[in-house]
PDB file of C-alpha atoms and ligand atoms in Angstrom:
ATOM      1  CA  MET A  17      11.812 -32.853 -14.031  1.00 60.00           C
ATOM      2  CA  ASN A  18      10.661 -32.510 -17.530  1.00 63.00           C
ATOM      3  CA  ALA A  19       7.701 -30.523 -18.845  1.00 61.00           C
ATOM      4  CA  LEU A  20       5.745 -33.710 -19.183  1.00 59.00           C
ATOM      5  CA  ALA A  21       6.085 -34.572 -15.500  1.00 78.00           C
ATOM      6  CA  LEU A  22       4.970 -31.050 -14.495  1.00 81.00           C
ATOM      7  CA  SER A  23       1.982 -31.146 -16.848  1.00 82.00           C
ATOM      8  CA  SER A  24       0.983 -34.452 -15.302  1.00 86.00           C
ATOM      9  CA  LEU A  25      -0.080 -32.249 -12.303  1.00 89.00           C
ATOM     10  CA  ASP A  26      -2.749 -30.821 -14.690  1.00 92.00           C
ATOM     11  CA  PRO A  27      -2.502 -27.116 -13.848  1.00 96.00           C
ATOM     12  CA  LEU A  28      -5.423 -24.924 -14.818  1.00 97.00           C
ATOM     13  CA  LEU A  29      -3.526 -22.750 -17.275  1.00 96.00           C
ATOM     14  CA  PRO A  30      -4.109 -20.172 -18.667  1.00 98.00           C
ATOM     15  CA  SER A  31      -5.899 -19.258 -15.283  1.00 98.00           C
ATOM     16  CA  PRO A  32      -9.350 -17.893 -15.698  1.00 98.00           C
ATOM     17  CA  LEU A  33      -9.893 -14.102 -16.142  1.00 98.00           C
ATOM     18  CA  GLU A  34     -13.231 -13.338 -14.547  1.00 98.00           C
ATOM     19  CA  PRO A  35     -15.216 -10.062 -14.839  1.00 98.00           C
ATOM     20  CA  VAL A  36     -16.765  -8.850 -11.540  1.00 97.00           C
ATOM     21  CA  GLU A  37     -19.493  -6.115 -11.094  1.00 97.00           C
ATOM     22  CA  ASP A  38     -18.285  -3.750  -8.461  1.00 98.00           C
ATOM     23  CA  GLU A  39     -19.727  -0.163  -8.432  1.00 98.00           C
ATOM     24  CA  ARG A  40     -16.554   1.199  -6.795  1.00 98.00           C
ATOM     25  CA  PHE A  41     -14.909   0.658 -10.164  1.00 98.00           C
ATOM     26  CA  THR A  42     -17.844   0.907 -12.664  1.00 98.00           C
ATOM     27  CA  ARG A  43     -18.786   4.292 -11.493  1.00 98.00           C
ATOM     28  CA  HIS A  44     -15.279   5.442 -12.662  1.00 98.00           C
ATOM     29  CA  GLY A  45     -15.751   3.677 -16.041  1.00 98.00           C
ATOM     30  CA  VAL A  46     -13.272   0.986 -15.036  1.00 98.00           C
ATOM     31  CA  ARG A  47     -13.927  -2.690 -15.843  1.00 98.00           C
ATOM     32  CA  LEU A  48     -12.520  -4.966 -13.093  1.00 98.00           C
ATOM     33  CA  LEU A  49     -11.306  -8.433 -13.851  1.00 98.00           C
ATOM     34  CA  LEU A  50     -10.007 -11.008 -11.445  1.00 98.00           C
ATOM     35  CA  LYS A  51      -7.168 -13.108 -12.686  1.00 98.00           C
ATOM     36  CA  ARG A  52      -7.773 -16.334 -10.771  1.00 98.00           C
ATOM     37  CA  ASP A  53      -4.265 -17.640 -10.397  1.00 98.00           C
ATOM     38  CA  ASP A  54      -5.437 -19.055  -7.028  1.00 97.00           C
ATOM     39  CA  LEU A  55      -7.101 -21.753  -9.081  1.00 97.00           C
ATOM     40  CA  ILE A  56      -4.066 -22.987 -10.956  1.00 97.00           C
ATOM     41  CA  HIS A  57      -3.375 -25.947  -8.646  1.00 96.00           C
ATOM     42  CA  PRO A  58      -4.780 -27.080  -5.331  1.00 94.00           C
ATOM     43  CA  ASP A  59      -1.223 -27.627  -3.847  1.00 93.00           C
ATOM     44  CA  LEU A  60       0.695 -25.119  -5.850  1.00 94.00           C
ATOM     45  CA  PRO A  61      -1.719 -22.195  -6.163  1.00 93.00           C
ATOM     46  CA  GLY A  62      -0.981 -18.794  -7.675  1.00 92.00           C
ATOM     47  CA  ASN A  63       2.538 -17.529  -8.063  1.00 91.00           C
ATOM     48  CA  LYS A  64       3.776 -20.757  -6.344  1.00 93.00           C
ATOM     49  CA  TRP A  65       3.110 -22.620  -9.525  1.00 95.00           C
ATOM     50  CA  ARG A  66       4.339 -19.769 -11.771  1.00 96.00           C
ATOM     51  CA  LYS A  67       7.596 -19.663  -9.776  1.00 95.00           C
ATOM     52  CA  LEU A  68       8.278 -23.224  -8.922  1.00 95.00           C
ATOM     53  CA  ALA A  69       7.448 -24.839 -12.187  1.00 93.00           C
ATOM     54  CA  PRO A  70      10.426 -23.394 -14.068  1.00 93.00           C
ATOM     55  CA  ASN A  71      12.743 -24.072 -11.039  1.00 95.00           C
ATOM     56  CA  LEU A  72      11.568 -27.647 -10.934  1.00 94.00           C
ATOM     57  CA  ALA A  73      12.173 -27.959 -14.645  1.00 92.00           C
ATOM     58  CA  ALA A  74      15.690 -26.536 -14.028  1.00 93.00           C
ATOM     59  CA  ALA A  75      16.207 -29.107 -11.114  1.00 94.00           C
ATOM     60  CA  ALA A  76      15.418 -31.953 -13.635  1.00 93.00           C
ATOM     61  CA  GLY A  77      14.282 -34.364 -10.937  1.00 93.00           C
ATOM     62  CA  ARG A  78      17.255 -33.682  -8.558  1.00 96.00           C
ATOM     63  CA  PRO A  79      16.508 -33.205  -4.715  1.00 97.00           C
ATOM     64  CA  VAL A  80      15.502 -29.651  -3.965  1.00 98.00           C
ATOM     65  CA  LEU A  81      16.487 -27.470  -0.957  1.00 98.00           C
ATOM     66  CA  THR A  82      14.745 -24.177  -0.364  1.00 97.00           C
ATOM     67  CA  PHE A  83      14.139 -21.633   2.543  1.00 96.00           C
ATOM     68  CA  GLY A  84      11.262 -20.104   4.314  1.00 94.00           C
ATOM     69  CA  GLY A  85       9.666 -18.876   7.561  1.00 92.00           C
ATOM     70  CA  ALA A  86       7.628 -20.893   9.906  1.00 91.00           C
ATOM     71  CA  TYR A  87       4.405 -20.219   7.833  1.00 88.00           C
ATOM     72  CA  SER A  88       5.968 -20.227   4.428  1.00 90.00           C
ATOM     73  CA  ASN A  89       3.629 -20.961   1.576  1.00 90.00           C
ATOM     74  CA  HIS A  90       6.658 -21.473  -0.620  1.00 92.00           C
ATOM     75  CA  LEU A  91       8.014 -24.242   1.706  1.00 96.00           C
ATOM     76  CA  ARG A  92       4.642 -25.966   1.638  1.00 95.00           C
ATOM     77  CA  ALA A  93       4.312 -25.673  -2.062  1.00 95.00           C
ATOM     78  CA  THR A  94       7.809 -27.099  -2.584  1.00 97.00           C
ATOM     79  CA  ALA A  95       7.143 -30.018  -0.171  1.00 98.00           C
ATOM     80  CA  ALA A  96       3.893 -30.796  -1.991  1.00 97.00           C
ATOM     81  CA  ALA A  97       5.637 -30.762  -5.390  1.00 96.00           C
ATOM     82  CA  GLY A  98       8.175 -33.240  -3.978  1.00 97.00           C
ATOM     83  CA  ARG A  99       5.448 -35.527  -2.886  1.00 96.00           C
ATOM     84  CA  LEU A 100       3.481 -35.308  -6.167  1.00 95.00           C
ATOM     85  CA  LEU A 101       6.514 -35.624  -8.412  1.00 94.00           C
ATOM     86  CA  GLY A 102       8.698 -37.954  -6.310  1.00 95.00           C
ATOM     87  CA  PHE A 103      11.705 -35.921  -5.510  1.00 96.00           C
ATOM     88  CA  PRO A 104      13.266 -35.354  -2.108  1.00 97.00           C
ATOM     89  CA  THR A 105      12.965 -31.916  -0.480  1.00 98.00           C
ATOM     90  CA  THR A 106      14.785 -30.139   2.307  1.00 98.00           C
ATOM     91  CA  GLY A 107      13.328 -26.989   3.839  1.00 98.00           C
ATOM     92  CA  VAL A 108      15.605 -24.566   5.703  1.00 98.00           C
ATOM     93  CA  VAL A 109      13.307 -22.839   8.316  1.00 97.00           C
ATOM     94  CA  ARG A 110      14.110 -19.436   9.828  1.00 95.00           C
ATOM     95  CA  GLY A 111      14.449 -19.659  13.654  1.00 93.00           C
ATOM     96  CA  ASP A 112      16.313 -22.410  15.551  1.00 89.00           C
ATOM     97  CA  GLU A 113      13.947 -21.783  18.492  1.00 87.00           C
ATOM     98  CA  LEU A 114      11.436 -23.872  16.544  1.00 84.00           C
ATOM     99  CA  ALA A 115      13.701 -26.859  16.758  1.00 87.00           C
ATOM    100  CA  GLY A 116      12.505 -29.725  19.024  1.00 86.00           C
ATOM    101  CA  ARG A 117       9.027 -28.087  19.467  1.00 89.00           C
ATOM    102  CA  ALA A 118       5.790 -29.299  18.103  1.00 93.00           C
ATOM    103  CA  LEU A 119       5.479 -28.296  14.419  1.00 94.00           C
ATOM    104  CA  ASN A 120       2.926 -25.692  13.494  1.00 94.00           C
ATOM    105  CA  PRO A 121       0.227 -26.849  10.983  1.00 93.00           C
ATOM    106  CA  SER A 122       2.161 -25.391   8.123  1.00 93.00           C
ATOM    107  CA  LEU A 123       5.462 -27.125   8.890  1.00 96.00           C
ATOM    108  CA  ALA A 124       3.566 -30.298   9.900  1.00 96.00           C
ATOM    109  CA  ARG A 125       2.201 -30.330   6.413  1.00 96.00           C
ATOM    110  CA  CYS A 126       5.712 -30.034   4.977  1.00 97.00           C
ATOM    111  CA  ALA A 127       6.914 -32.840   7.112  1.00 97.00           C
ATOM    112  CA  ALA A 128       3.859 -35.063   6.146  1.00 98.00           C
ATOM    113  CA  ASP A 129       4.763 -34.443   2.551  1.00 98.00           C
ATOM    114  CA  GLY A 130       8.237 -35.744   3.234  1.00 98.00           C
ATOM    115  CA  MET A 131      10.284 -32.597   3.468  1.00 98.00           C
ATOM    116  CA  ARG A 132      13.369 -32.793   5.763  1.00 98.00           C
ATOM    117  CA  LEU A 133      13.229 -29.687   7.954  1.00 97.00           C
ATOM    118  CA  LEU A 134      16.492 -27.878   9.041  1.00 97.00           C
ATOM    119  CA  PHE A 135      16.010 -25.170  11.561  1.00 97.00           C
ATOM    120  CA  ALA A 136      18.518 -22.281  11.235  1.00 96.00           C
ATOM    121  CA  ASP A 137      19.345 -19.632  13.706  1.00 96.00           C
ATOM    122  CA  ARG A 138      18.584 -16.156  12.330  1.00 94.00           C
ATOM    123  CA  ALA A 139      22.299 -15.254  11.677  1.00 95.00           C
ATOM    124  CA  THR A 140      22.783 -18.423   9.583  1.00 96.00           C
ATOM    125  CA  TYR A 141      19.396 -17.800   7.880  1.00 96.00           C
ATOM    126  CA  ARG A 142      20.413 -14.230   6.949  1.00 95.00           C
ATOM    127  CA  ALA A 143      23.813 -15.468   5.663  1.00 96.00           C
ATOM    128  CA  LYS A 144      22.370 -18.291   3.482  1.00 95.00           C
ATOM    129  CA  GLY A 145      23.455 -16.676   0.288  1.00 92.00           C
ATOM    130  CA  GLU A 146      27.115 -17.021   1.365  1.00 96.00           C
ATOM    131  CA  PRO A 147      28.806 -19.979  -0.269  1.00 96.00           C
ATOM    132  CA  GLU A 148      30.328 -21.402   2.922  1.00 97.00           C
ATOM    133  CA  VAL A 149      27.008 -21.085   4.826  1.00 97.00           C
ATOM    134  CA  LEU A 150      25.107 -22.775   1.962  1.00 97.00           C
ATOM    135  CA  ALA A 151      27.696 -25.487   1.708  1.00 97.00           C
ATOM    136  CA  ARG A 152      27.159 -26.202   5.456  1.00 96.00           C
ATOM    137  CA  LEU A 153      23.386 -26.439   4.969  1.00 96.00           C
ATOM    138  CA  LEU A 154      23.781 -28.644   1.953  1.00 97.00           C
ATOM    139  CA  ARG A 155      25.705 -31.191   3.946  1.00 97.00           C
ATOM    140  CA  HIS A 156      22.305 -32.124   5.571  1.00 96.00           C
ATOM    141  CA  ALA A 157      20.736 -32.619   2.136  1.00 97.00           C
ATOM    142  CA  PRO A 158      21.028 -35.440  -0.337  1.00 97.00           C
ATOM    143  CA  PRO A 159      23.965 -35.295  -2.814  1.00 96.00           C
ATOM    144  CA  ASP A 160      23.338 -33.170  -6.036  1.00 97.00           C
ATOM    145  CA  THR A 161      20.661 -31.033  -4.344  1.00 98.00           C
ATOM    146  CA  PHE A 162      19.279 -28.094  -6.349  1.00 97.00           C
ATOM    147  CA  VAL A 163      18.857 -24.873  -4.441  1.00 97.00           C
ATOM    148  CA  VAL A 164      15.855 -22.672  -5.000  1.00 95.00           C
ATOM    149  CA  PRO A 165      16.095 -19.294  -3.129  1.00 90.00           C
ATOM    150  CA  GLU A 166      13.749 -18.048  -0.531  1.00 88.00           C
ATOM    151  CA  GLY A 167      10.239 -17.333  -1.884  1.00 82.00           C
ATOM    152  CA  GLY A 168      11.346 -19.030  -5.185  1.00 84.00           C
ATOM    153  CA  SER A 169      12.221 -15.551  -6.759  1.00 87.00           C
ATOM    154  CA  ASN A 170      15.148 -16.085  -9.100  1.00 93.00           C
ATOM    155  CA  ALA A 171      15.604 -15.479 -12.853  1.00 96.00           C
ATOM    156  CA  GLU A 172      13.753 -18.744 -13.746  1.00 95.00           C
ATOM    157  CA  ALA A 173      10.828 -17.748 -11.552  1.00 96.00           C
ATOM    158  CA  VAL A 174      10.562 -14.290 -13.088  1.00 97.00           C
ATOM    159  CA  ARG A 175      10.616 -15.705 -16.487  1.00 96.00           C
ATOM    160  CA  GLY A 176       7.827 -18.026 -15.390  1.00 95.00           C
ATOM    161  CA  CYS A 177       5.799 -15.080 -14.191  1.00 97.00           C
ATOM    162  CA  ALA A 178       6.243 -13.466 -17.666  1.00 98.00           C
ATOM    163  CA  GLU A 179       3.598 -16.007 -18.848  1.00 97.00           C
ATOM    164  CA  LEU A 180       1.098 -14.444 -16.351  1.00 98.00           C
ATOM    165  CA  GLY A 181       1.673 -11.036 -18.109  1.00 98.00           C
ATOM    166  CA  ARG A 182       1.206 -12.595 -21.518  1.00 98.00           C
ATOM    167  CA  GLU A 183      -2.073 -14.153 -20.556  1.00 98.00           C
ATOM    168  CA  LEU A 184      -3.287 -10.826 -19.181  1.00 98.00           C
ATOM    169  CA  ARG A 185      -2.200  -9.098 -22.467  1.00 98.00           C
ATOM    170  CA  ASP A 186      -4.048 -11.774 -24.453  1.00 98.00           C
ATOM    171  CA  GLY A 187      -7.124 -11.103 -22.292  1.00 97.00           C
ATOM    172  CA  GLY A 188      -7.147  -7.388 -23.299  1.00 97.00           C
ATOM    173  CA  VAL A 189      -6.015  -5.944 -20.061  1.00 98.00           C
ATOM    174  CA  ASP A 190      -4.827  -2.319 -19.891  1.00 98.00           C
ATOM    175  CA  VAL A 191      -3.516  -2.273 -16.326  1.00 98.00           C
ATOM    176  CA  ALA A 192      -2.650  -5.350 -14.345  1.00 98.00           C
ATOM    177  CA  ALA A 193      -2.055  -5.192 -10.511  1.00 98.00           C
ATOM    178  CA  VAL A 194      -0.420  -7.586  -8.107  1.00 98.00           C
ATOM    179  CA  ALA A 195       0.578  -7.679  -4.558  1.00 98.00           C
ATOM    180  CA  CYS A 196       4.384  -7.759  -3.959  1.00 96.00           C
ATOM    181  CA  GLY A 197       6.624  -9.473  -1.446  1.00 93.00           C
ATOM    182  CA  THR A 198       9.965 -10.016  -3.234  1.00 90.00           C
ATOM    183  CA  GLY A 199       8.654  -8.373  -6.373  1.00 95.00           C
ATOM    184  CA  GLY A 200       9.452 -11.394  -8.513  1.00 95.00           C
ATOM    185  CA  THR A 201       5.865 -11.802  -9.759  1.00 97.00           C
ATOM    186  CA  LEU A 202       5.566  -8.178 -10.674  1.00 98.00           C
ATOM    187  CA  ALA A 203       9.023  -8.279 -12.431  1.00 98.00           C
ATOM    188  CA  GLY A 204       7.858 -11.087 -14.686  1.00 98.00           C
ATOM    189  CA  LEU A 205       4.289  -9.909 -15.157  1.00 98.00           C
ATOM    190  CA  ALA A 206       5.395  -6.463 -16.343  1.00 98.00           C
ATOM    191  CA  ALA A 207       7.752  -8.109 -18.969  1.00 98.00           C
ATOM    192  CA  GLY A 208       5.037 -10.382 -20.263  1.00 98.00           C
ATOM    193  CA  LEU A 209       2.396  -7.624 -20.314  1.00 98.00           C
ATOM    194  CA  GLY A 210       4.627  -5.670 -22.787  1.00 90.00           C
ATOM    195  CA  GLY A 211       4.333  -2.197 -24.253  1.00 86.00           C
ATOM    196  CA  GLY A 212       1.239   0.002 -24.157  1.00 93.00           C
ATOM    197  CA  ARG A 213       0.043  -1.648 -20.858  1.00 98.00           C
ATOM    198  CA  ARG A 214       0.778  -0.854 -17.285  1.00 98.00           C
ATOM    199  CA  ALA A 215       1.573  -3.032 -14.301  1.00 98.00           C
ATOM    200  CA  VAL A 216       0.978  -1.785 -10.710  1.00 98.00           C
ATOM    201  CA  GLY A 217       2.632  -3.409  -7.637  1.00 98.00           C
ATOM    202  CA  VAL A 218       1.345  -3.139  -4.125  1.00 98.00           C
ATOM    203  CA  PRO A 219       4.054  -3.948  -1.678  1.00 97.00           C
ATOM    204  CA  VAL A 220       2.875  -5.769   1.552  1.00 96.00           C
ATOM    205  CA  LEU A 221       6.060  -5.039   3.343  1.00 93.00           C
ATOM    206  CA  LYS A 222       7.158  -1.630   4.588  1.00 91.00           C
ATOM    207  CA  GLY A 223      10.588  -0.466   3.379  1.00 85.00           C
ATOM    208  CA  GLY A 224      10.684   1.333   0.071  1.00 84.00           C
ATOM    209  CA  PHE A 225      13.616  -0.965  -1.047  1.00 89.00           C
ATOM    210  CA  LEU A 226      11.558  -3.009  -3.609  1.00 95.00           C
ATOM    211  CA  GLY A 227      12.100  -0.916  -6.731  1.00 97.00           C
ATOM    212  CA  GLY A 228      15.779  -1.683  -6.787  1.00 96.00           C
ATOM    213  CA  GLU A 229      15.242  -5.314  -6.279  1.00 95.00           C
ATOM    214  CA  ILE A 230      12.665  -5.597  -9.040  1.00 97.00           C
ATOM    215  CA  ARG A 231      15.081  -3.911 -11.390  1.00 98.00           C
ATOM    216  CA  ALA A 232      17.842  -6.402 -10.364  1.00 97.00           C
ATOM    217  CA  LEU A 233      15.391  -9.373 -10.926  1.00 96.00           C
ATOM    218  CA  GLN A 234      14.551  -7.974 -14.413  1.00 98.00           C
ATOM    219  CA  GLU A 235      18.320  -7.642 -15.196  1.00 98.00           C
ATOM    220  CA  ALA A 236      18.905 -11.244 -14.132  1.00 97.00           C
ATOM    221  CA  ALA A 237      15.901 -12.604 -16.000  1.00 97.00           C
ATOM    222  CA  PHE A 238      15.807 -10.429 -19.073  1.00 98.00           C
ATOM    223  CA  GLY A 239      19.058  -8.617 -19.252  1.00 98.00           C
ATOM    224  CA  GLY A 240      17.500  -5.209 -18.530  1.00 98.00           C
ATOM    225  CA  PRO A 241      14.411  -3.219 -17.715  1.00 97.00           C
ATOM    226  CA  ALA A 242      11.209  -4.718 -19.115  1.00 97.00           C
ATOM    227  CA  GLY A 243       7.664  -3.399 -19.293  1.00 97.00           C
ATOM    228  CA  ASP A 244       5.995  -0.310 -17.678  1.00 98.00           C
ATOM    229  CA  TRP A 245       5.565  -0.953 -14.049  1.00 98.00           C
ATOM    230  CA  ARG A 246       5.392   1.146 -10.818  1.00 98.00           C
ATOM    231  CA  LEU A 247       4.814   0.574  -7.170  1.00 98.00           C
ATOM    232  CA  ASP A 248       2.271   2.181  -4.764  1.00 98.00           C
ATOM    233  CA  GLU A 249       3.760   1.990  -1.330  1.00 96.00           C
ATOM    234  CA  ARG A 250       0.741   3.108   0.615  1.00 97.00           C
ATOM    235  CA  PHE A 251      -1.173  -0.018   1.327  1.00 97.00           C
ATOM    236  CA  HIS A 252       1.186  -2.181   3.484  1.00 96.00           C
ATOM    237  CA  PHE A 253      -0.773  -1.489   6.693  1.00 96.00           C
ATOM    238  CA  GLY A 254       2.412  -1.369   8.788  1.00 93.00           C
ATOM    239  CA  GLY A 255       4.296  -4.307   7.191  1.00 90.00           C
ATOM    240  CA  TYR A 256       4.243  -7.981   6.487  1.00 87.00           C
ATOM    241  CA  ALA A 257       1.204  -9.770   8.015  1.00 86.00           C
ATOM    242  CA  ARG A 258       0.074  -6.526   9.799  1.00 92.00           C
ATOM    243  CA  THR A 259      -3.574  -5.680   9.483  1.00 93.00           C
ATOM    244  CA  ALA A 260      -6.118  -3.145  10.789  1.00 95.00           C
ATOM    245  CA  PRO A 261      -9.824  -3.344  11.471  1.00 97.00           C
ATOM    246  CA  ASP A 262     -10.385  -1.318   8.305  1.00 96.00           C
ATOM    247  CA  LEU A 263      -8.636  -3.851   6.111  1.00 97.00           C
ATOM    248  CA  GLU A 264     -10.354  -6.778   7.712  1.00 97.00           C
ATOM    249  CA  ALA A 265     -13.709  -5.118   7.305  1.00 98.00           C
ATOM    250  CA  PHE A 266     -12.916  -4.423   3.642  1.00 98.00           C
ATOM    251  CA  ALA A 267     -11.842  -8.030   2.965  1.00 98.00           C
ATOM    252  CA  GLU A 268     -15.109  -9.455   4.594  1.00 97.00           C
ATOM    253  CA  ASP A 269     -17.173  -7.005   2.613  1.00 98.00           C
ATOM    254  CA  PHE A 270     -15.307  -8.016  -0.703  1.00 98.00           C
ATOM    255  CA  GLU A 271     -15.882 -11.633   0.155  1.00 97.00           C
ATOM    256  CA  ALA A 272     -19.580 -11.024   0.738  1.00 97.00           C
ATOM    257  CA  ARG A 273     -19.986  -8.979  -2.432  1.00 97.00           C
ATOM    258  CA  HIS A 274     -18.164 -11.353  -4.762  1.00 97.00           C
ATOM    259  CA  GLY A 275     -18.356 -14.849  -3.093  1.00 95.00           C
ATOM    260  CA  LEU A 276     -14.592 -15.207  -3.194  1.00 95.00           C
ATOM    261  CA  ALA A 277     -12.415 -16.084  -0.101  1.00 95.00           C
ATOM    262  CA  ILE A 278      -9.737 -13.427   0.216  1.00 97.00           C
ATOM    263  CA  GLU A 279      -6.203 -14.254   1.271  1.00 95.00           C
ATOM    264  CA  ARG A 280      -5.376 -11.630   3.839  1.00 94.00           C
ATOM    265  CA  ILE A 281      -1.544 -11.148   3.796  1.00 93.00           C
ATOM    266  CA  TYR A 282      -1.282 -10.208   0.058  1.00 95.00           C
ATOM    267  CA  VAL A 283      -4.519 -10.200  -1.787  1.00 98.00           C
ATOM    268  CA  ALA A 284      -6.588  -8.076   0.654  1.00 98.00           C
ATOM    269  CA  LYS A 285      -3.962  -5.282   0.521  1.00 98.00           C
ATOM    270  CA  LEU A 286      -4.006  -5.374  -3.246  1.00 98.00           C
ATOM    271  CA  LEU A 287      -7.700  -5.156  -3.508  1.00 98.00           C
ATOM    272  CA  TYR A 288      -7.947  -2.393  -0.853  1.00 98.00           C
ATOM    273  CA  GLY A 289      -5.291  -0.427  -2.757  1.00 98.00           C
ATOM    274  CA  LEU A 290      -7.134  -0.811  -6.055  1.00 98.00           C
ATOM    275  CA  VAL A 291     -10.418   0.516  -4.599  1.00 98.00           C
ATOM    276  CA  ALA A 292      -8.558   3.563  -3.217  1.00 98.00           C
ATOM    277  CA  LEU A 293      -6.706   4.112  -6.590  1.00 98.00           C
ATOM    278  CA  ALA A 294     -10.085   3.908  -8.480  1.00 98.00           C
ATOM    279  CA  GLU A 295     -11.530   6.404  -6.087  1.00 98.00           C
ATOM    280  CA  GLU A 296      -8.595   8.729  -6.571  1.00 98.00           C
ATOM    281  CA  GLY A 297      -9.305   8.571 -10.451  1.00 97.00           C
ATOM    282  CA  ALA A 298      -5.936   6.823 -11.107  1.00 98.00           C
ATOM    283  CA  PHE A 299      -7.469   4.744 -13.870  1.00 98.00           C
ATOM    284  CA  PRO A 300      -8.978   6.665 -16.959  1.00 98.00           C
ATOM    285  CA  ALA A 301     -12.520   5.779 -17.838  1.00 98.00           C
ATOM    286  CA  GLY A 302     -12.495   2.851 -20.337  1.00 98.00           C
ATOM    287  CA  THR A 303      -9.604   0.985 -18.547  1.00 98.00           C
ATOM    288  CA  THR A 304      -9.802  -2.751 -18.276  1.00 98.00           C
ATOM    289  CA  LEU A 305      -8.003  -3.453 -14.913  1.00 98.00           C
ATOM    290  CA  ALA A 306      -7.067  -6.973 -13.710  1.00 98.00           C
ATOM    291  CA  ALA A 307      -6.264  -7.763 -10.142  1.00 98.00           C
ATOM    292  CA  VAL A 308      -4.210 -10.860  -9.851  1.00 98.00           C
ATOM    293  CA  ILE A 309      -5.423 -13.233  -7.171  1.00 98.00           C
ATOM    294  CA  THR A 310      -2.077 -14.772  -6.295  1.00 97.00           C
ATOM    295  CA  GLY A 311      -3.257 -17.033  -3.560  1.00 93.00           C
ATOM    296  CA  ARG A 312      -6.036 -18.301  -1.391  1.00 89.00           C
ATOM    297  CA  PRO A 313      -6.508 -18.189   2.321  1.00 88.00           C
ATOM    298  CA  ASP A 314      -4.833 -20.925   4.203  1.00 75.00           C
ATOM    299  CA  PRO A 315      -6.575 -22.512   7.172  1.00 62.00           C
ATOM    300  CA  GLY A 316      -3.238 -23.356   8.751  1.00 58.00           C
ATOM    301  CA  GLN A 317      -1.988 -19.715   8.691  1.00 56.00           C
ATOM    302  CA  PRO A 318      -2.490 -17.784  12.044  1.00 50.00           C
ATOM    303  CA  SER A 319      -4.830 -14.803  11.366  1.00 46.00           C
ATOM    304  CA  ALA A 320      -2.866 -11.648  10.363  1.00 42.00           C
ATOM    305  CA  ALA A 321      -4.225  -9.945  13.386  1.00 37.00           C
ATOM    306  CA  SER A 322      -2.703 -12.386  15.765  1.00 34.00           C
ATOM    307  CA  ARG A 323       0.982 -12.085  14.456  1.00 33.00           C
TER     308      ARG A 323
HETATM  309  C1  LIG B 406      -0.333 -15.106  -2.098  1.00 95.79           C
HETATM  310  C2  LIG B 406       0.900 -14.397  -2.571  1.00 95.79           C
HETATM  311  N1  LIG B 406       0.677 -13.285  -3.284  1.00 95.79           N
HETATM  312  C3  LIG B 406       1.771 -12.502  -3.622  1.00 95.79           C
HETATM  313  C4  LIG B 406       3.058 -12.868  -3.351  1.00 95.79           C
HETATM  314  C5  LIG B 406       4.190 -11.893  -3.706  1.00 95.79           C
HETATM  315  O1  LIG B 406       5.074 -12.511  -4.590  1.00 95.79           O
HETATM  316  P1  LIG B 406       6.442 -11.812  -4.881  1.00 95.79           P
HETATM  317  O2  LIG B 406       7.342 -12.405  -3.750  1.00 95.79           O
HETATM  318  O3  LIG B 406       6.855 -12.489  -6.148  1.00 95.79           O
HETATM  319  O4  LIG B 406       6.385 -10.395  -4.903  1.00 95.79           O
HETATM  320  C6  LIG B 406       3.233 -14.018  -2.545  1.00 95.79           C
HETATM  321  C7  LIG B 406       4.604 -14.345  -2.111  1.00 95.79           C
HETATM  322  O5  LIG B 406       5.111 -15.314  -2.481  1.00 95.79           O
HETATM  323  C8  LIG B 406       2.137 -14.809  -2.158  1.00 95.79           C
HETATM  324  O6  LIG B 406       2.185 -15.845  -1.360  1.00 95.79           O
END
């Protein structure tokens, strides 16, 4: 895959940086901007584009194999890229109990885009980084297949996300905030944002292990620590895809105020955290704060409350 083929997908880059009027920020002298990465591409929105594009460039048109859960946005984006750019894709799905059952809408979309689905039991899925386990999985994929890790977070992806940081720096942002799963987006964003500016990550998983993983990703991508970043671990609402009436009410209210559909698993928790931080006085008056809208709601996804 060369840069020309990727640019034929016509991504909206740099993504728009939109000011929003929200008195919960303005009353503290904070200017809030929304970094609309959700608008980059209809099939590869947000950090999916940022992370996949450099990996597809590295794959150079070879077949791609990657990994994800039953509702993985990353699997869907990879399958769509394969359809659009004409390379074969294989998706290793966590959970062999799914094999032989009707596909959920997310996996059905992957299959319709031509992705070959392999259902792995949980032990195999956990061990997918081990060479012999990976070799076994690759036997089911076409020869010369390029492997992209789960969630797409590797050194290439992190370097791709540095461009997001540079766009924010060029937009005059002082503090940039992003929701974190693997931390790859934050690792790259912080590096691109550079000195004199701050990046804040809001993990959506419970665990407290993410700091070490972000340092390791930065080491792999840039050879050492990069940028000024920190995590605020208070807004995961119990863990991945967990929610609370409070969070749902917040997201609905934000949608009504700003006419923007809010993705619940990541973006809602980020925005909730930012309102709380502004209320605590975490941002000095005069701060330009950008919230990265890393994705958009997916009608195929079960609602967070039902998981
Ligand atoms: C919409 C959305 N926002 C944020 C993230 C978190 O990205 P990362 O895993 O790089 O921390 C993801 C995960 O891929 C995502 O799908």
